[in-house]
mmCIF file of C-alpha atoms in Angstrom:
data_model
loop_
_atom_site.group_PDB
_atom_site.id
_atom_site.type_symbol
_atom_site.label_atom_id
_atom_site.label_comp_id
_atom_site.label_asym_id
_atom_site.label_seq_id
_atom_site.Cartn_x
_atom_site.Cartn_y
_atom_site.Cartn_z
ATOM 1 C CA MET A 138 2.778 -10.715 13.450
ATOM 2 C CA TYR A 139 3.364 -8.041 10.848
ATOM 3 C CA LYS A 140 6.045 -7.778 8.199
ATOM 4 C CA THR A 141 6.624 -4.382 6.640
ATOM 5 C CA PRO A 142 6.137 -4.701 2.879
ATOM 6 C CA SER A 143 8.563 -3.221 0.411
ATOM 7 C CA LYS A 144 7.822 0.290 -0.802
ATOM 8 C CA GLN A 145 4.606 0.810 -2.739
ATOM 9 C CA LEU A 146 4.967 1.223 -6.476
ATOM 10 C CA SER A 147 4.456 4.733 -7.672
ATOM 11 C CA PHE A 148 1.661 5.470 -10.095
ATOM 12 C CA GLU A 149 4.139 5.977 -12.937
ATOM 13 C CA ASP A 150 5.993 2.710 -12.209
ATOM 14 C CA PHE A 151 2.889 0.533 -12.280
ATOM 15 C CA ASN A 152 2.772 -1.480 -15.512
ATOM 16 C CA GLN A 153 -0.299 -3.379 -16.604
ATOM 17 C CA PRO A 154 -0.447 -6.247 -19.076
ATOM 18 C CA LEU A 155 -1.015 -5.343 -22.704
ATOM 19 C CA GLY A 156 0.552 -1.916 -22.194
ATOM 20 C CA LEU A 157 -2.565 -0.374 -20.649
ATOM 21 C CA HIS A 158 -2.071 2.775 -18.592
ATOM 22 C CA MET A 159 -3.941 3.922 -15.520
ATOM 23 C CA ASP A 160 -5.917 7.132 -15.856
ATOM 24 C CA PRO A 161 -4.402 9.835 -13.597
ATOM 25 C CA ASN A 162 -7.843 11.469 -13.408
ATOM 26 C CA ASN A 163 -9.417 8.374 -11.853
ATOM 27 C CA ARG A 164 -11.090 9.311 -8.551
ATOM 28 C CA TRP A 165 -9.483 6.415 -6.636
ATOM 29 C CA ILE A 166 -6.017 7.358 -7.804
ATOM 30 C CA LYS A 167 -6.613 10.950 -6.756
ATOM 31 C CA LYS A 168 -7.880 9.862 -3.320
ATOM 32 C CA ALA A 169 -4.952 7.496 -2.774
ATOM 33 C CA ALA A 170 -2.551 10.385 -3.326
ATOM 34 C CA PHE A 171 -4.014 12.234 -0.304
ATOM 35 C CA ILE A 172 -3.607 9.363 2.164
ATOM 36 C CA PRO A 173 -0.343 9.394 4.162
ATOM 37 C CA TRP A 174 0.370 5.693 3.621
ATOM 38 C CA ASP A 175 3.638 5.700 5.584
ATOM 39 C CA LEU A 176 1.826 7.010 8.668
ATOM 40 C CA VAL A 177 -1.039 4.527 8.244
ATOM 41 C CA GLU A 178 1.467 1.672 7.928
ATOM 42 C CA LYS A 179 3.354 2.808 11.041
ATOM 43 C CA LYS A 180 0.197 2.947 13.211
ATOM 44 C CA TYR A 181 -1.196 -0.298 11.779
ATOM 45 C CA LYS A 182 2.050 -2.131 12.515
ATOM 46 C CA LYS A 183 1.763 -1.290 16.229
ATOM 47 C CA LEU A 184 -1.378 -3.445 16.433
ATOM 48 C CA PHE A 185 0.628 -6.607 15.684
ATOM 49 C CA LYS A 186 3.372 -6.833 18.309
ATOM 50 C CA GLY A 187 3.645 -10.622 18.508
ATOM 51 C CA PHE A 188 6.101 -12.772 16.590
ATOM 52 C CA LYS A 189 3.872 -15.837 16.365
ATOM 53 C CA GLY A 190 0.790 -16.584 14.342
ATOM 54 C CA HIS A 191 -0.382 -15.648 10.894
ATOM 55 C CA VAL A 192 1.114 -12.668 9.141
ATOM 56 C CA ALA A 193 -1.243 -9.679 8.938
ATOM 57 C CA LYS A 194 -2.269 -8.205 5.596
ATOM 58 C CA PRO A 195 -0.563 -4.968 4.509
ATOM 59 C CA ALA A 196 -2.377 -1.733 5.332
ATOM 60 C CA ARG A 197 -2.429 -0.759 1.705
#
């Protein structure tokens, strides 16, 4: 079973405790911007067609 999560927070909307900000030059943030997450989510969802059992983890 798979439930589509709500939309992913954008980089600018992500707030950390204590007012810390994420570095836009971080290599993981740059790599995440290149991945077509909507397409990954769509293909991943097809693997879980049943309506019973444990809920699968989100692709992201």
